[in-house]
Amino acid sequence: MSPAVKYTLARLMLFLAVFAALWFVPNLSTLLKLMIAILVSAAASYFLLRNLRDDVAAQVEGAVDRRKAEKDRLRAALAGETEPTEDVPAAEAEEVHKTQA
């Protein structure tokens, strides 16, 4: 399961747990209970779900790095500055440069 899904489900479960605890408090409106549950669960998730949040951040950082590398590779290819990669043998890369010149 994706770290983002795990984090989202953990936040939702934390909210529901706080809301369930507040359900039995008398003389509070349901709207006020919901607002308190949101605030308390947000504060608690900051401390309790640190590891999950770090996993999500690492996943996002990896995706950003891959996209930047792909963008740089495509820009270099469009500029004609491509060098042989693991996917393309050196002989084929030289032929591409000769046909482009």
Short mmCIF file of C-alpha atoms in Angstrom, two decimals:
data_model
loop_
_atom_site.label_atom_id
_atom_site.label_comp_id
_atom_site.label_asym_id
_atom_site.label_seq_id
_atom_site.Cartn_x
_atom_site.Cartn_y
_atom_site.Cartn_z
CA MET A 1 0.00 0.00 0.00
CA SER A 2 1.25 3.47 -0.85
CA PRO A 3 2.66 5.59 1.99
CA ALA A 4 0.23 8.37 1.07
CA VAL A 5 -2.73 6.01 1.43
CA LYS A 6 -1.42 4.72 4.76
CA TYR A 7 -0.98 8.27 6.05
CA THR A 8 -4.44 9.34 4.88
CA LEU A 9 -6.10 6.32 6.49
CA ALA A 10 -4.18 6.87 9.73
CA ARG A 11 -5.31 10.52 9.83
CA LEU A 12 -8.90 9.48 9.19
CA MET A 13 -8.79 6.82 11.90
CA LEU A 14 -7.31 9.31 14.36
CA PHE A 15 -10.09 11.79 13.58
CA LEU A 16 -12.76 9.12 14.01
CA ALA A 17 -11.26 8.01 17.32
CA VAL A 18 -11.28 11.55 18.71
CA PHE A 19 -14.80 12.15 17.40
CA ALA A 20 -16.01 8.89 18.95
CA ALA A 21 -14.51 9.93 22.29
CA LEU A 22 -16.26 13.29 22.06
CA TRP A 23 -19.57 11.67 21.12
CA PHE A 24 -20.26 10.84 24.75
CA VAL A 25 -19.61 14.37 26.01
CA PRO A 26 -22.98 15.90 26.87
CA ASN A 27 -24.09 19.47 26.12
CA LEU A 28 -21.94 19.90 23.00
CA SER A 29 -23.43 20.28 19.56
CA THR A 30 -22.39 17.84 16.86
CA LEU A 31 -20.80 20.66 14.85
CA LEU A 32 -18.67 21.70 17.82
CA LYS A 33 -17.66 18.07 18.41
CA LEU A 34 -16.59 17.82 14.75
CA MET A 35 -14.53 21.01 14.95
CA ILE A 36 -12.82 19.91 18.16
CA ALA A 37 -12.13 16.48 16.65
CA ILE A 38 -10.54 18.08 13.59
CA LEU A 39 -8.28 20.33 15.67
CA VAL A 40 -7.25 17.65 18.17
CA SER A 41 -6.64 15.00 15.51
CA ALA A 42 -4.57 17.45 13.41
CA ALA A 43 -2.38 18.30 16.40
CA ALA A 44 -2.08 14.66 17.44
CA SER A 45 -1.21 13.52 13.91
CA TYR A 46 1.68 15.98 13.83
CA PHE A 47 3.32 14.07 16.67
CA LEU A 48 1.94 10.55 16.32
CA LEU A 49 2.21 10.08 12.55
CA ARG A 50 5.70 11.51 11.99
CA ASN A 51 7.11 8.30 10.48
CA LEU A 52 4.25 7.95 8.01
CA ARG A 53 4.56 11.61 7.03
CA ASP A 54 8.30 11.15 6.44
CA ASP A 55 7.57 8.14 4.22
CA VAL A 56 5.16 10.22 2.14
CA ALA A 57 7.72 13.01 1.86
CA ALA A 58 10.37 10.55 0.69
CA GLN A 59 7.99 9.11 -1.90
CA VAL A 60 7.17 12.58 -3.24
CA GLU A 61 10.85 13.56 -3.29
CA GLY A 62 11.69 10.43 -5.28
CA ALA A 63 8.98 11.19 -7.81
CA VAL A 64 10.20 14.78 -8.17
CA ASP A 65 13.79 13.61 -8.69
CA ARG A 66 12.73 11.10 -11.35
CA ARG A 67 10.69 13.74 -13.18
CA LYS A 68 13.56 16.25 -13.08
CA ALA A 69 15.98 13.65 -14.44
CA GLU A 70 13.56 12.72 -17.23
CA LYS A 71 12.99 16.39 -18.04
CA ASP A 72 16.74 17.04 -18.22
CA ARG A 73 17.22 13.97 -20.41
CA LEU A 74 14.48 15.08 -22.80
CA ARG A 75 15.83 18.65 -22.98
CA ALA A 76 19.30 17.32 -23.76
CA ALA A 77 17.85 15.08 -26.46
CA LEU A 78 15.96 17.98 -28.02
CA ALA A 79 19.10 20.14 -27.95
CA GLY A 80 21.10 17.37 -29.64
CA GLU A 81 23.39 16.94 -26.67
CA THR A 82 22.49 13.36 -25.94
CA GLU A 83 25.13 10.97 -24.81
CA PRO A 84 24.82 7.21 -24.98
CA THR A 85 22.72 5.80 -22.21
CA GLU A 86 22.38 2.28 -20.92
CA ASP A 87 19.33 1.77 -23.12
CA VAL A 88 20.99 2.84 -26.38
CA PRO A 89 24.30 1.28 -27.48
CA ALA A 90 27.08 3.74 -28.39
CA ALA A 91 27.03 2.81 -32.11
CA GLU A 92 23.32 3.62 -32.38
CA ALA A 93 23.79 6.94 -30.56
CA GLU A 94 26.55 7.95 -33.01
CA GLU A 95 24.30 7.08 -35.96
CA VAL A 96 21.59 9.31 -34.54
CA HIS A 97 24.05 12.20 -34.27
CA LYS A 98 25.24 11.64 -37.88
CA THR A 99 21.70 11.63 -39.26
CA GLN A 100 20.80 14.79 -37.35
CA ALA A 101 23.85 16.72 -38.60
#
